[in-house]
Short mmCIF file of C-alpha atoms in Angstrom, two decimals:
data_model
loop_
_atom_site.label_atom_id
_atom_site.label_comp_id
_atom_site.label_asym_id
_atom_site.label_seq_id
_atom_site.Cartn_x
_atom_site.Cartn_y
_atom_site.Cartn_z
CA UNK A 9 0.37 -0.65 -0.76
CA UNK A 10 1.17 -0.21 -4.48
CA UNK A 11 4.04 1.92 -5.80
CA UNK A 12 1.44 4.24 -7.33
CA UNK A 13 -0.10 4.90 -3.87
CA UNK A 14 3.33 5.51 -2.39
CA UNK A 15 4.15 8.16 -5.01
CA UNK A 16 0.92 10.19 -4.93
CA UNK A 17 2.05 13.49 -3.33
CA UNK A 18 5.33 13.22 -5.28
CA UNK A 19 3.43 12.82 -8.53
CA UNK A 20 1.11 15.68 -7.71
CA UNK A 21 4.10 18.02 -7.25
CA UNK A 22 5.81 16.85 -10.45
CA UNK A 23 2.57 17.08 -12.45
CA UNK A 24 1.92 20.56 -11.20
CA UNK A 25 5.42 21.69 -12.06
CA UNK A 26 5.15 20.27 -15.57
CA UNK A 27 1.77 21.93 -16.16
CA UNK A 28 3.26 25.25 -15.08
CA UNK A 29 6.17 24.80 -17.50
CA UNK A 30 3.81 23.99 -20.37
CA UNK A 31 1.61 27.06 -19.60
CA UNK A 32 4.61 29.36 -19.61
CA UNK A 33 5.94 27.78 -22.80
CA UNK A 34 2.56 28.50 -24.44
CA UNK A 35 2.85 32.14 -23.24
CA UNK A 36 -0.49 31.96 -21.40
CA UNK A 37 -1.27 33.81 -18.15
CA UNK A 38 -2.83 32.03 -15.18
CA UNK A 39 -5.99 34.06 -15.70
CA UNK A 40 -6.31 32.98 -19.35
CA UNK A 41 -5.96 29.24 -18.47
CA UNK A 42 -8.19 29.43 -15.42
CA UNK A 43 -10.97 31.00 -17.55
CA UNK A 44 -10.64 28.36 -20.26
CA UNK A 45 -10.64 25.48 -17.78
CA UNK A 46 -13.38 26.93 -15.59
CA UNK A 47 -11.48 27.22 -12.36
CA UNK A 48 -10.21 30.14 -10.28
CA UNK A 49 -6.67 31.38 -10.53
CA UNK A 50 -6.22 30.32 -6.90
CA UNK A 51 -7.07 26.76 -7.82
CA UNK A 52 -4.71 26.82 -10.73
CA UNK A 53 -1.94 28.07 -8.47
CA UNK A 54 -2.57 25.21 -6.03
CA UNK A 55 -2.47 22.75 -8.91
CA UNK A 56 0.80 24.09 -10.32
CA UNK A 57 2.39 24.11 -6.87
CA UNK A 58 1.38 20.53 -6.14
CA UNK A 59 -0.90 21.56 -3.31
CA UNK A 60 -4.07 20.14 -4.87
CA UNK A 61 -4.86 16.97 -6.82
CA UNK A 62 -5.53 17.58 -10.50
CA UNK A 63 -8.75 16.30 -12.02
CA UNK A 64 -8.11 14.43 -15.29
CA UNK A 65 -10.89 16.63 -16.82
CA UNK A 66 -8.70 19.69 -16.13
CA UNK A 67 -5.75 18.13 -17.82
CA UNK A 68 -7.84 17.26 -20.88
CA UNK A 69 -8.79 20.95 -21.17
CA UNK A 70 -5.26 22.18 -20.63
CA UNK A 71 -3.53 19.96 -23.14
CA UNK A 72 -4.99 21.67 -26.29
CA UNK A 73 -4.20 25.10 -24.83
CA UNK A 74 -0.59 24.01 -24.35
CA UNK A 75 -0.31 22.23 -27.71
CA UNK A 76 0.58 18.93 -25.96
CA UNK A 77 1.23 15.90 -28.20
CA UNK A 78 -0.65 12.56 -27.76
CA UNK A 79 2.21 10.79 -25.87
CA UNK A 80 2.65 13.48 -23.26
CA UNK A 81 -1.11 13.93 -22.98
CA UNK A 82 -1.43 10.27 -22.05
CA UNK A 83 1.37 10.60 -19.54
CA UNK A 84 -0.13 13.69 -17.90
CA UNK A 85 -3.57 12.06 -17.67
CA UNK A 86 -2.06 9.00 -16.05
CA UNK A 87 -0.25 11.13 -13.53
CA UNK A 88 -3.44 13.04 -12.79
CA UNK A 89 -5.34 9.77 -12.08
CA UNK A 90 -2.57 8.37 -9.88
CA UNK A 91 -1.86 11.59 -7.94
CA UNK A 92 -5.33 11.69 -6.48
CA UNK A 93 -4.56 8.65 -4.31
CA UNK A 94 -3.25 8.98 -0.75
CA UNK A 95 0.51 8.72 -0.25
CA UNK A 96 2.43 6.26 1.86
CA UNK A 97 3.23 8.83 4.56
CA UNK A 98 -0.30 10.21 4.88
CA UNK A 99 -0.97 7.92 7.87
CA UNK A 100 1.75 9.77 9.77
CA UNK A 101 -0.14 13.08 9.60
CA UNK A 102 -0.19 13.41 13.41
CA UNK A 103 3.59 13.54 13.56
CA UNK A 104 4.36 15.12 10.15
CA UNK A 105 3.39 18.48 8.79
CA UNK A 106 2.23 18.48 5.20
CA UNK A 107 5.43 20.06 3.83
CA UNK A 108 7.53 17.43 5.58
CA UNK A 109 5.34 14.69 4.11
CA UNK A 110 6.28 16.06 0.68
CA UNK A 111 9.93 15.75 1.52
CA UNK A 112 9.59 12.15 2.65
CA UNK A 113 7.79 11.21 -0.59
CA UNK A 114 10.58 12.82 -2.64
CA UNK A 115 13.30 11.16 -0.58
CA UNK A 116 11.70 7.77 -1.22
CA UNK A 117 11.75 8.44 -5.00
CA UNK A 118 15.09 10.12 -5.31
CA UNK A 119 17.79 8.77 -7.53
CA UNK A 120 20.57 10.46 -5.53
CA UNK A 121 20.90 12.52 -2.32
CA UNK A 122 23.61 14.87 -1.01
CA UNK A 123 23.15 15.43 2.70
CA UNK A 124 24.94 17.82 5.03
CA UNK A 125 24.02 17.55 8.75
CA UNK A 126 25.88 19.72 11.28
CA UNK A 127 23.82 18.88 14.40
CA UNK A 128 21.90 15.59 14.13
CA UNK A 129 22.34 12.18 12.60
CA UNK A 130 20.59 12.03 9.18
CA UNK A 131 17.01 10.96 9.99
CA UNK A 132 16.84 7.55 8.13
CA UNK A 133 20.13 6.47 9.78
CA UNK A 134 19.02 7.14 13.37
CA UNK A 135 18.56 4.16 15.73
CA UNK A 136 15.15 3.87 17.36
CA UNK A 137 16.20 5.22 20.80
CA UNK A 138 17.91 8.18 19.11
CA UNK A 139 14.63 8.91 17.29
CA UNK A 140 12.72 8.71 20.58
CA UNK A 141 15.18 11.03 22.33
CA UNK A 142 14.96 13.65 19.56
CA UNK A 143 11.17 13.47 19.50
CA UNK A 144 10.90 13.86 23.29
CA UNK A 145 13.22 16.87 23.20
CA UNK A 146 11.20 18.55 20.43
CA UNK A 147 7.82 17.66 21.89
CA UNK A 148 8.00 16.71 25.56
CA UNK A 149 4.32 15.80 25.62
CA UNK A 150 4.70 13.10 22.91
CA UNK A 151 2.83 9.98 23.82
CA UNK A 152 3.87 6.39 23.06
CA UNK A 153 1.85 6.29 19.84
CA UNK A 154 3.74 9.34 18.53
CA UNK A 155 7.07 7.87 19.55
CA UNK A 156 6.30 4.49 17.98
CA UNK A 157 5.10 6.26 14.83
CA UNK A 158 8.30 8.26 14.62
CA UNK A 159 10.33 5.07 14.88
CA UNK A 160 8.22 3.33 12.22
CA UNK A 161 8.61 6.28 9.91
CA UNK A 162 12.36 6.18 10.35
CA UNK A 163 12.36 2.53 9.39
CA UNK A 164 10.45 3.15 6.24
CA UNK A 165 12.98 5.83 5.24
CA UNK A 166 15.86 3.53 6.15
CA UNK A 167 14.42 0.82 3.93
CA UNK A 168 14.06 3.28 1.02
CA UNK A 169 17.71 4.26 1.21
CA UNK A 170 19.19 0.78 1.74
CA UNK A 171 16.87 -1.62 -0.10
CA UNK A 172 16.99 -3.16 -3.55
CA UNK A 173 16.08 0.14 -5.31
CA UNK A 174 18.28 2.28 -3.04
CA UNK A 175 19.58 5.56 -4.49
CA UNK A 176 23.06 6.95 -4.32
CA UNK A 177 23.38 8.50 -0.84
CA UNK A 178 26.12 10.98 0.01
CA UNK A 179 26.25 12.15 3.62
CA UNK A 180 28.62 14.53 5.43
CA UNK A 181 28.30 14.84 9.17
CA UNK A 182 30.10 17.23 11.53
CA UNK A 183 32.00 15.32 14.25
CA UNK A 184 29.90 17.30 16.76
CA UNK A 185 26.95 15.10 15.70
CA UNK A 186 28.76 12.01 16.93
CA UNK A 187 29.95 13.55 20.22
CA UNK A 188 26.59 14.80 21.44
CA UNK A 189 25.20 12.00 23.70
CA UNK A 190 21.63 11.97 22.46
CA UNK A 191 19.73 9.46 24.54
CA UNK A 192 22.84 8.60 26.65
CA UNK A 193 26.00 6.64 26.08
CA UNK A 194 24.36 3.31 25.30
CA UNK A 195 22.26 4.86 22.63
CA UNK A 196 25.24 6.59 21.03
CA UNK A 197 27.24 3.39 21.04
CA UNK A 198 24.38 1.77 19.10
CA UNK A 199 24.08 4.82 16.85
CA UNK A 200 27.79 4.82 16.01
CA UNK A 201 27.54 1.06 15.32
CA UNK A 202 24.74 1.56 12.81
CA UNK A 203 26.50 4.49 11.11
CA UNK A 204 29.60 2.24 10.65
CA UNK A 205 27.42 -0.46 9.07
CA UNK A 206 25.69 2.08 6.79
CA UNK A 207 29.04 3.62 5.86
CA UNK A 208 30.13 0.30 4.34
CA UNK A 209 27.13 -0.06 2.03
CA UNK A 210 27.92 0.19 -1.66
CA UNK A 211 25.36 2.95 -2.32
CA UNK A 212 26.33 5.14 0.74
CA UNK A 213 29.26 7.55 0.91
CA UNK A 214 29.32 8.64 4.59
CA UNK A 215 32.07 11.01 5.75
CA UNK A 216 32.85 12.90 8.91
CA UNK A 217 34.36 16.36 9.21
CA UNK A 218 36.69 16.13 12.23
CA UNK A 219 37.12 18.88 14.80
CA UNK A 220 40.69 19.64 13.73
CA UNK A 221 39.56 20.91 10.37
CA UNK A 222 38.31 24.15 11.94
CA UNK A 223 35.95 26.24 9.91
CA UNK A 224 34.57 24.75 6.69
CA UNK A 225 32.05 25.36 3.97
CA UNK A 226 28.38 24.95 4.96
CA UNK A 227 29.31 24.90 8.68
CA UNK A 228 26.03 25.17 10.59
CA UNK A 229 23.87 24.82 7.49
CA UNK A 230 21.88 21.58 7.26
CA UNK A 231 20.36 20.73 3.86
CA UNK A 232 19.57 17.94 1.41
CA UNK A 233 19.91 18.05 -2.35
CA UNK A 234 17.68 15.49 -4.07
CA UNK A 235 17.89 14.33 -7.69
CA UNK A 236 14.47 13.25 -8.74
CA UNK A 237 13.19 11.17 -11.68
CA UNK A 238 11.97 10.98 -14.37
CA UNK A 239 14.04 12.34 -17.23
CA UNK A 240 15.06 15.06 -17.46
CA UNK A 241 16.49 14.95 -13.95
CA UNK A 242 15.28 17.68 -11.66
CA UNK A 243 17.17 18.62 -8.49
CA UNK A 244 15.54 20.07 -5.40
CA UNK A 245 17.13 21.50 -2.23
CA UNK A 246 15.41 20.83 1.07
CA UNK A 247 16.14 22.99 4.09
CA UNK A 248 14.51 21.98 7.34
CA UNK A 249 13.91 23.92 10.52
CA UNK A 250 11.54 23.38 13.52
CA UNK A 251 9.08 25.86 11.99
CA UNK A 252 9.20 25.45 8.23
CA UNK A 253 10.38 23.22 5.41
CA UNK A 254 11.83 25.18 2.48
CA UNK A 255 12.25 23.85 -1.08
CA UNK A 256 14.54 25.49 -3.68
CA UNK A 257 14.63 24.45 -7.32
CA UNK A 258 16.18 27.35 -9.25
CA UNK A 259 19.30 26.16 -11.09
CA UNK A 260 21.52 28.78 -9.45
CA UNK A 261 20.29 27.71 -5.97
CA UNK A 262 20.91 24.04 -6.86
CA UNK A 263 24.41 24.86 -8.05
CA UNK A 264 25.18 26.88 -4.89
CA UNK A 265 24.13 24.05 -2.57
CA UNK A 266 25.89 21.38 -4.57
CA UNK A 267 29.07 23.47 -4.39
CA UNK A 268 28.64 23.83 -0.64
CA UNK A 269 28.27 20.10 -0.26
CA UNK A 270 31.29 19.40 -2.47
CA UNK A 271 33.44 21.79 -0.45
CA UNK A 272 32.20 20.27 2.86
CA UNK A 273 32.95 16.79 1.56
CA UNK A 274 36.50 17.88 0.64
CA UNK A 275 36.97 18.92 4.29
CA UNK A 276 35.83 15.51 5.51
CA UNK A 277 37.81 12.36 6.11
CA UNK A 278 37.78 9.54 3.56
CA UNK A 279 35.08 6.88 3.89
CA UNK A 280 37.51 4.46 5.58
CA UNK A 281 38.98 7.06 7.93
CA UNK A 282 35.45 8.22 8.84
CA UNK A 283 34.60 4.67 9.88
CA UNK A 284 37.86 4.50 11.91
CA UNK A 285 36.96 7.75 13.72
CA UNK A 286 33.45 6.45 14.58
CA UNK A 287 35.01 3.23 15.86
CA UNK A 288 37.34 5.18 18.18
CA UNK A 289 34.54 7.39 19.40
CA UNK A 290 32.38 4.33 20.16
CA UNK A 291 35.21 2.67 22.03
CA UNK A 292 35.47 5.70 24.33
CA UNK A 293 31.77 5.61 25.31
#
């Protein structure tokens, strides 16, 4: 599958965001643009929020309204053509909600991630049996196809974050994550072993907040801050729960969550001491 196909939902979201910025800069209301383009305001809203593919014909009509120059016009049209293709994660629709598919597409294109996980191992760094145990707990009726799909999805994400084009990955885990025996002791021994390997990668900064720290910033709050291309960089905060995936992109929200992460990281052990702690915990299993 080509890189273009992998990026489709990601491009759709970025294109919609850029079209919304251009409309606002041109001081045009959604109703004014919808009437000129010949679509409903509901359709325009879906386009600007990345919920619907954008026909190149719509982009051609919007560009004069927004006073878009020839270079950006060509870029917007190219994005519109590419974003209509299915994404890499679309084949996992039976195990992923649409809003989570968007996250995985963004994760695979991110230039940097800041992750705080207070209760589970960060998804891409879970070993297969840990993935299966989490999936069974969340959905006891999961069949083998779903379990295998979840493991395959985890491997794709692992490859994205550890391959040749891997981003900068900063992860802070609560020690409680490592002490909960998800899947049993053998699974956690394997899990701790993988985390130790990942923690030694050049692009990964993995740190553990030990129990003796006590209360710390972001305690109990799991989130991911993603820095996305292209220029200018745009950061997005992703907050996941069992029921909903929430995305925040206001500069004040980004700043708040980056500060929360930085404070949590200051409470954590160094990279080397984090690996030492994981080694001791594994030895005790």
